[in-house]
Coordinates of C-alpha atoms in Angstrom, one line a residue:
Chain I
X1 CA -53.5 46.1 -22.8
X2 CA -55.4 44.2 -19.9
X3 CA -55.7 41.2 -21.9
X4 CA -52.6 41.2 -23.0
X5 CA -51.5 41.5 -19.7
X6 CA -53.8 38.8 -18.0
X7 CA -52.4 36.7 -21.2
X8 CA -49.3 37.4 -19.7
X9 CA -50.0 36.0 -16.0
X10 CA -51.8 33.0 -17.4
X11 CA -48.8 32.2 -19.4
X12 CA -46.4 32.5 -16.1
X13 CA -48.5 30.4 -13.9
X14 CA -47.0 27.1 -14.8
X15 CA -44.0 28.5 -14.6
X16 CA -44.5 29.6 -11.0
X17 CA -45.9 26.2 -10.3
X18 CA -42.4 24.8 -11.6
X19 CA -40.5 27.2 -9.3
X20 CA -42.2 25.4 -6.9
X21 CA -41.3 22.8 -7.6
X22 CA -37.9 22.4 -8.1
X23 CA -36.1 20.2 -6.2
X24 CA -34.6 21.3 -2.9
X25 CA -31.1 20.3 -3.1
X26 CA -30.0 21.7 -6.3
X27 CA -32.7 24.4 -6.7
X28 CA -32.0 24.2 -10.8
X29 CA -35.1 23.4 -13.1
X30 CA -35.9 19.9 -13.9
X31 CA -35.6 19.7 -17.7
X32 CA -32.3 21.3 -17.2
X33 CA -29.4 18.9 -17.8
X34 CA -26.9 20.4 -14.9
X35 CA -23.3 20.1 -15.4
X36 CA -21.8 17.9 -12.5
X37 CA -20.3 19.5 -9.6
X38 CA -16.7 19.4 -8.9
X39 CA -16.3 15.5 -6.8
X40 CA -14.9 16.4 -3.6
X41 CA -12.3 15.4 -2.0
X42 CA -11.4 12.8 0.7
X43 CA -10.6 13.6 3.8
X44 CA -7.0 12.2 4.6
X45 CA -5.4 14.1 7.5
X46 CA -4.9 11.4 9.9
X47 CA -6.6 13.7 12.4
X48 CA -8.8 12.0 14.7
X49 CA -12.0 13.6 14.7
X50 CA -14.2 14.2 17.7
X51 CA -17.2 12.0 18.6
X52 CA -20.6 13.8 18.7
X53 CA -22.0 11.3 21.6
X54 CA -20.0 8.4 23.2
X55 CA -21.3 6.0 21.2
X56 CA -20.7 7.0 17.9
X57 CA -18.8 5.4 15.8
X58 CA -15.6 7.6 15.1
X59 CA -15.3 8.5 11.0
X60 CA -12.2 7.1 9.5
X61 CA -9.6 9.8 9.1
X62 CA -7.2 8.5 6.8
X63 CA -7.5 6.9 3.0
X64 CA -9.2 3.4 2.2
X65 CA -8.9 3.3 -1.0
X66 CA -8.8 -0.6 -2.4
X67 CA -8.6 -1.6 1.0
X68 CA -10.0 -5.7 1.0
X69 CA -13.0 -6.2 3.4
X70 CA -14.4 -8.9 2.3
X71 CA -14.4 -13.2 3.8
X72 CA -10.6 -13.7 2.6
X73 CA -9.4 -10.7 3.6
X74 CA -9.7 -7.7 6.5
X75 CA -7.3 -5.4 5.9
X76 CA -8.3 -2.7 8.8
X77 CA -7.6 -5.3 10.9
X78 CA -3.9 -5.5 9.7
X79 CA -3.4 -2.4 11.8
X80 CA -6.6 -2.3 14.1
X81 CA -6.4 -5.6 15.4
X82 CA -5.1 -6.5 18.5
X83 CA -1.7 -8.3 17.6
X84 CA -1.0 -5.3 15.2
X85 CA -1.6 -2.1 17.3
X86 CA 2.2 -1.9 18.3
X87 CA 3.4 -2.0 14.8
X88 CA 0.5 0.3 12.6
X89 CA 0.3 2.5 16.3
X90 CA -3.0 2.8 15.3
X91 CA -5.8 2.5 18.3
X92 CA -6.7 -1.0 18.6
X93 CA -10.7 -1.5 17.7
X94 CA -12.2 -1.2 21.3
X95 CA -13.7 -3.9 24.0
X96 CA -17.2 -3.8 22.5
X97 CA -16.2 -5.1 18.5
X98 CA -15.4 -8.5 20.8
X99 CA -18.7 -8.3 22.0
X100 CA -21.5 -10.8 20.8
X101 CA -25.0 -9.4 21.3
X102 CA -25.7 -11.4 24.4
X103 CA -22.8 -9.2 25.7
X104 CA -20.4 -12.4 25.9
X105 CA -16.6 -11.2 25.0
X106 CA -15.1 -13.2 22.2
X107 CA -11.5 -13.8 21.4
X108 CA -11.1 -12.1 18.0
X109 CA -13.4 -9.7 16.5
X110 CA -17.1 -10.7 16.6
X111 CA -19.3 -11.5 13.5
X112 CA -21.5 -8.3 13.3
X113 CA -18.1 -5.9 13.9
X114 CA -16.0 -7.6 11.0
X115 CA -17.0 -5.5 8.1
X116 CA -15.8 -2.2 9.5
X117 CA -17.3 0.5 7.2
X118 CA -20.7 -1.1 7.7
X119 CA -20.3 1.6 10.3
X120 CA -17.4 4.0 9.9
X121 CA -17.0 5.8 7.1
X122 CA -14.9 8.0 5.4
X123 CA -15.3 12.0 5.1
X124 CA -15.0 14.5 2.2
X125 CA -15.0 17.8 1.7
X126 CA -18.5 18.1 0.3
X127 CA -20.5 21.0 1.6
X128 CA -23.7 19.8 3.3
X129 CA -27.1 20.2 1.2
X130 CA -28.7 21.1 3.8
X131 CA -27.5 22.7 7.0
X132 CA -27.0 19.9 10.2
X133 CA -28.9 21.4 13.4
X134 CA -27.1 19.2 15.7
X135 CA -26.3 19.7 19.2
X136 CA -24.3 17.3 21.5
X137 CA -25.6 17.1 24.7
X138 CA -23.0 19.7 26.7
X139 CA -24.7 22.2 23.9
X140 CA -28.0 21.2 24.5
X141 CA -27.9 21.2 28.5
X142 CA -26.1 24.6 28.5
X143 CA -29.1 25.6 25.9
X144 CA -31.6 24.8 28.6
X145 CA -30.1 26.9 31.5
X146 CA -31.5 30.2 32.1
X147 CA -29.8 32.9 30.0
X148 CA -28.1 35.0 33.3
X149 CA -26.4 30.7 34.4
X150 CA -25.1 30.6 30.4
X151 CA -21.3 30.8 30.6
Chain F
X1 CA 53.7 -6.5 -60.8
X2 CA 56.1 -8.7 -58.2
X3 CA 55.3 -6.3 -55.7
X4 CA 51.8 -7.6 -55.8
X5 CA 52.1 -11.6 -56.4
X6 CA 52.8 -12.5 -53.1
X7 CA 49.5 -10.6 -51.7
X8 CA 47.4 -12.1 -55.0
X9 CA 49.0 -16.0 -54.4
X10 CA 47.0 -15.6 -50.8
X11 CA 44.4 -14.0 -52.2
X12 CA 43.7 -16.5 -54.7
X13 CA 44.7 -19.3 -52.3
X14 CA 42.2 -18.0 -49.7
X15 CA 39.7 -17.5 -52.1
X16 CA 40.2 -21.8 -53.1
X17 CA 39.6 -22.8 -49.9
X18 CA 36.5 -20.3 -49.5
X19 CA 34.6 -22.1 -52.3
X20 CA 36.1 -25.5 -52.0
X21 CA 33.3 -27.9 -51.0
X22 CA 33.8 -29.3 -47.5
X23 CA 31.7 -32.6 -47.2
X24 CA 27.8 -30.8 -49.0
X25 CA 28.6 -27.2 -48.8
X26 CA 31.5 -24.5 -49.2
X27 CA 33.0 -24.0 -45.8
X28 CA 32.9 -20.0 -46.7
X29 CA 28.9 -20.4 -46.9
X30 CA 29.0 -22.2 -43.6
X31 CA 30.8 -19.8 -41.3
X32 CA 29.2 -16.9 -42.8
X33 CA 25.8 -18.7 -43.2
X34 CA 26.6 -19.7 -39.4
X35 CA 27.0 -16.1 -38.5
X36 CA 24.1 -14.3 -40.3
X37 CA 21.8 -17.0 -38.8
X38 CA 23.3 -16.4 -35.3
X39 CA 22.5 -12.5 -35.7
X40 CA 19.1 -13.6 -37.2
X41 CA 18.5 -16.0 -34.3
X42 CA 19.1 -13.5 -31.7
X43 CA 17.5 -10.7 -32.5
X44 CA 14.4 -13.2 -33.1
X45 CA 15.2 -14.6 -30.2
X46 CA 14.9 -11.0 -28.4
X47 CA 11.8 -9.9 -30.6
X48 CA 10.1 -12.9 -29.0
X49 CA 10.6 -12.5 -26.0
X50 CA 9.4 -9.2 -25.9
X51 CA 6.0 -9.9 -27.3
X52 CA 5.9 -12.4 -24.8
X53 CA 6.7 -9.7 -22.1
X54 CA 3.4 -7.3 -23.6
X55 CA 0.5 -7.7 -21.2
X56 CA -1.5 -8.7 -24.5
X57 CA -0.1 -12.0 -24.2
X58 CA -0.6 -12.3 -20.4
X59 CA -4.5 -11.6 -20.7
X60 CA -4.4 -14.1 -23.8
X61 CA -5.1 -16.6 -20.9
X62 CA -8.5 -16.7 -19.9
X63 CA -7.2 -17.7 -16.3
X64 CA -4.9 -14.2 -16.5
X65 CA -7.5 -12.3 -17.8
X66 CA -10.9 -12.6 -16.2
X67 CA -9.2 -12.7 -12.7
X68 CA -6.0 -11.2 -11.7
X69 CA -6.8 -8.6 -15.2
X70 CA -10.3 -7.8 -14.3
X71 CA -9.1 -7.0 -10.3
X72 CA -5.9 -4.8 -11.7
X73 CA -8.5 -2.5 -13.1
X74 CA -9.6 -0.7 -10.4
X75 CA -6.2 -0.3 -8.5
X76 CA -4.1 3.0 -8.5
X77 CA -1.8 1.1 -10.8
X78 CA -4.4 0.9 -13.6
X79 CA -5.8 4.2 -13.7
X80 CA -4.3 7.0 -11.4
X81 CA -3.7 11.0 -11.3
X82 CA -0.6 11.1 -13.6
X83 CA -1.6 8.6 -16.2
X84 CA 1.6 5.9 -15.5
X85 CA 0.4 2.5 -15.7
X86 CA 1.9 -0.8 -14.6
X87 CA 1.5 -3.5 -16.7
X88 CA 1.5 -7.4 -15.7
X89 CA 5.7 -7.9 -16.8
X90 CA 6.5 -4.7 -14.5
X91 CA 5.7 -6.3 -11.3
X92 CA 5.9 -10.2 -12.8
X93 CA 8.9 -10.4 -15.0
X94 CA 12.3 -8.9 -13.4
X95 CA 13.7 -6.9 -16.0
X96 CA 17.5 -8.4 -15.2
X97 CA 18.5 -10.3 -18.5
X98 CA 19.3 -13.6 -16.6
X99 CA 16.3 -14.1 -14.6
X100 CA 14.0 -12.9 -17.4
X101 CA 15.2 -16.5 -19.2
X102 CA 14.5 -18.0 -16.1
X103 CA 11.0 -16.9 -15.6
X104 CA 10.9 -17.8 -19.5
X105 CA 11.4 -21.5 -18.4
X106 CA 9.3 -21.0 -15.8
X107 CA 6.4 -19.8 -17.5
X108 CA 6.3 -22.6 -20.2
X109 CA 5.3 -24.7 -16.8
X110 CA 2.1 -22.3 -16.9
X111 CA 1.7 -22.6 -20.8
X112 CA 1.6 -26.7 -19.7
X113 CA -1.0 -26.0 -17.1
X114 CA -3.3 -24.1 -19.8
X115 CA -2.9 -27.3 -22.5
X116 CA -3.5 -30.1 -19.6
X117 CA -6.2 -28.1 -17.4
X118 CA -5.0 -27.5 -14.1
X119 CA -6.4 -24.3 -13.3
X120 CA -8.8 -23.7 -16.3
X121 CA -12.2 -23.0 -13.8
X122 CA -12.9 -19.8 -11.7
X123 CA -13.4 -22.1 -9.3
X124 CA -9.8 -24.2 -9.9
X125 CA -8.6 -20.7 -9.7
X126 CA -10.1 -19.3 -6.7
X127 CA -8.6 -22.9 -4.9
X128 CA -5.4 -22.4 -6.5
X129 CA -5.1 -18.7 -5.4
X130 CA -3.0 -18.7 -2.3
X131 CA 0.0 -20.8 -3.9
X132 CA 0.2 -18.9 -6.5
X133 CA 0.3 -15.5 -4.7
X134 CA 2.4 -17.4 -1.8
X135 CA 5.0 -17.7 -4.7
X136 CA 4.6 -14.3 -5.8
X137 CA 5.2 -13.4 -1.8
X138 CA 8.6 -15.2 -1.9
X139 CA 10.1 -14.3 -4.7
X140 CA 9.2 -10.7 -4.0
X141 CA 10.6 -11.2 -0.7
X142 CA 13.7 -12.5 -2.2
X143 CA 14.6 -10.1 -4.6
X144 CA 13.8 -7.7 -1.8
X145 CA 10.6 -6.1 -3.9
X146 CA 13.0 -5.3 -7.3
X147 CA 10.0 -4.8 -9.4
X148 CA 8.4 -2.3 -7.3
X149 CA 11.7 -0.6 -6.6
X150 CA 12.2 -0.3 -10.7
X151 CA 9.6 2.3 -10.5
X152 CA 9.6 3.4 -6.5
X153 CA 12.8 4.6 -5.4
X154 CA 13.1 4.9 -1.7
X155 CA 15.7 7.5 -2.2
X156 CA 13.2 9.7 -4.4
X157 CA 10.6 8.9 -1.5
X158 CA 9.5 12.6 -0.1
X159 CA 7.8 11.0 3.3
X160 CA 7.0 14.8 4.1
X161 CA 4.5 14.2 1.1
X162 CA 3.2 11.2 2.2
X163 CA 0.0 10.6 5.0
X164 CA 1.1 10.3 8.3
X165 CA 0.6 6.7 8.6
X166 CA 2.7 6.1 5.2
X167 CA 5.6 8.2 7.0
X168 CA 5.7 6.6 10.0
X169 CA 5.6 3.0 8.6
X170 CA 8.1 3.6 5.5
X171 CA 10.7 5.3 8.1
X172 CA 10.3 2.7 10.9
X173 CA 10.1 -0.3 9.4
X174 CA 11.3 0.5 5.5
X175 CA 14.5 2.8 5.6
X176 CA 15.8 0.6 8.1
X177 CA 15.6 -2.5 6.2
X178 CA 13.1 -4.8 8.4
X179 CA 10.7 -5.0 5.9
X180 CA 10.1 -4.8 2.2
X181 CA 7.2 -3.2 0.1
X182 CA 6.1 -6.9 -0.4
X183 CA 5.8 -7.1 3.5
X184 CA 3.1 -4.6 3.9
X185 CA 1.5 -4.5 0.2
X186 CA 0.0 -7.7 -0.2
X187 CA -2.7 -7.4 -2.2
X188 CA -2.0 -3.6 -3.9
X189 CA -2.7 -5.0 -7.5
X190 CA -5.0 -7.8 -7.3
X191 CA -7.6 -9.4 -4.9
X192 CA -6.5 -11.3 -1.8
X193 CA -7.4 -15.0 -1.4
X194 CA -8.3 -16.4 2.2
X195 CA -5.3 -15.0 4.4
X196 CA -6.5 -16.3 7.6
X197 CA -2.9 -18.7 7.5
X198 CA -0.7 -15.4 6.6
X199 CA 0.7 -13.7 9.5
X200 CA -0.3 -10.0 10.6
X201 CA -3.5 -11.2 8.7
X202 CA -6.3 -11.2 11.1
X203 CA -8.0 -14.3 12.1
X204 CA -11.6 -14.8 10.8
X205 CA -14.7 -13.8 12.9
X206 CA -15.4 -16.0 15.9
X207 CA -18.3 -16.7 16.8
X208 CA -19.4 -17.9 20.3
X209 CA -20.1 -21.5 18.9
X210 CA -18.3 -24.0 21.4
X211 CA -17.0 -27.4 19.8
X212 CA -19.7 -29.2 21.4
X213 CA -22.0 -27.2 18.8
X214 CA -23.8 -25.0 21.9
X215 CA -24.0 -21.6 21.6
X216 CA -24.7 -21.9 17.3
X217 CA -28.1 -21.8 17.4
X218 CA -28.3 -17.5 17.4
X219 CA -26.8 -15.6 14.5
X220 CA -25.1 -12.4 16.0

């Protein structure tokens, strides 16, 4: 019965060791072939989404699917560009896209701001693998006062 | 029997001159002959020109089918959520039976271009592309979008189902007749070429380079 037993354990070991490592996102076994999860969905609201710090670059709210970005064509700056804003009434890209890196202001959009989603990007609905611990700074400064100051 | 002479006379009299040789052949066998081949020739006629119309003869053309063919495939009008496809004739051949001839005698101008070789390069191509979409453009604009109307209606348009910015933009600027699809969809089916000449199409980059050549030197 011992052996049998301690036959058992030796025989579960590995598999332990596997547990371990699985990987973290999906927590399924290796040699399992997983079916895929559901693709999620864009996020197409047209809701302007808040920053977490000034200087973030604000996510794109609404759909760009087939949108051209390339050296012919920039079609965000059919509606983002300066001339446009009136017609699209969408908000014009801001003072710093002009900007060079010296800091000189430029009259159209500047080399390193032309190919948009370089830094804004599209959301979906995809739940995070792992949870974000952010805090912006009001958070983090409120976080820091003594409990009793907390409001 | 005289009842039926006079009726019989004709008869056989019609029947003379329907076998009587003209000049080479019975005039009979010449107007009918005439006819069948007229019913012959036109429905021919019509059976050609819609194989011609199929977007298998459209992507017979290199030039047709490794550009414009290739880019159509990843568009909404190649594969979308309810499985309706456009093909090359719905947005390039107005289904009206008088200018379909006329983009017949049009297009025998391109069948000239593929036997002499005036755009038979990616590159030709590439250099040719803003003519030929500027053509497209126009004739878009003047048929005030027809071929994208044949299959959007703005009456059917539900705008309370459409994105905000669609909504806005298709009310303002669409309902009220200042612009057509053409005017805002450039580009929807195939890739754009250098637009920095079209309006409301953003000029290119600057950079801070000054025409005396200072200010190059740095990338930004």
């Amino acid at each position: 019965m011992r052996r049998i037993l301690l036959l058992a354990l030796a025989a579960a070991l590995p598999c332990l060791a596997m547990a371990a490592d699985r990987p973290a996102y999906t927590g399924a076994p290796v040699p399992e072939v997983q079916p895929a999860a559901p693709i999620a969905k864009e996020t197409t609201d047209d809701k302007r989404r808040s920053r977490n710090y000034p200087d973030q670059p604000p996510v794109i709210p609404h759909a760009i699917r087939d949108y051209q970005l390339d050296l012919n064509a920039n079609k965000c700056l059919t509606c983002h560009g300066r001339e446009n804003t009136e017609a699209s009434q969408a908000p014009m890209i801001s003072i710093t896209h002009f900007q060079d890196r010296e800091g000189q202001t430029l009259g159209a959009v500047s080399p390193r701001r032309y190919f948009c989603t370089q830094c804004h990007v599209p959301q979906s609905d995809a739940r995070p693998r792992i949870d974000n611990l952010f805090q912006d700074v009001d958070r983090t400064i409120r976080n820091a006062q003594p409990t009793e100051q907390r409001k | 029997m005289t009842v039926l002479a006079t009726p019989l006379r004709w008869l056989r009299a019609g029947w003379t001159t329907f076998k009587r040789p003209s000049a080479h052949l019975g005039i009979g066998f010449l107007t009918l002959g005439g006819f069948l081949a007229g019913v012959i020739w036109w429905g021919g006629f019509n059976t050609a020109l819609e194989a011609t119309n199929r977007e298998a003869f459209c992507i017979g053309c290199h030039e047709m089918r490794e550009n414009v063919y290739a880019e159509l495939q990843s568009t909404i009008h190649f594969t979308n959520r309810s499985g309706v496809r456009a093909t090359c004739p719905d947005c390039h051949v107005p289904h009206n039976w008088t200018d379909k001839i006329a983009r017949k005698m049009q297009a025998s101008k391109e069948v000239w271009g593929k036997i002499f070789g005036t755009i038979d390069t990616p590159e030709k191509f590439a250099a040719h592309r803003l003519t030929l979409a500027s053509n497209e453009w126009a004739r878009m604009k003047a048929n005030n979008s027809l071929e994208c109307r044949n299959c959007h209606s703005v009456e059917s348009m539900d705008i309370t189902k459409q994105g905000a910015r669609a909504a806005a933009a298709h009310q303002t600027f669409l309902f009220t007749g200042q612009n057509t699809c053409i005017d805002c969809h450039k580009g929807i089916a195939h890739r754009l070429p250098d637009m920095k000449d079209v309006p409301a199409w953003n000029k290119p980059p600057q950079s801070a380079a000054r025409p005396d050549g200072a200010g190059a030197a740095a990338p930004h």
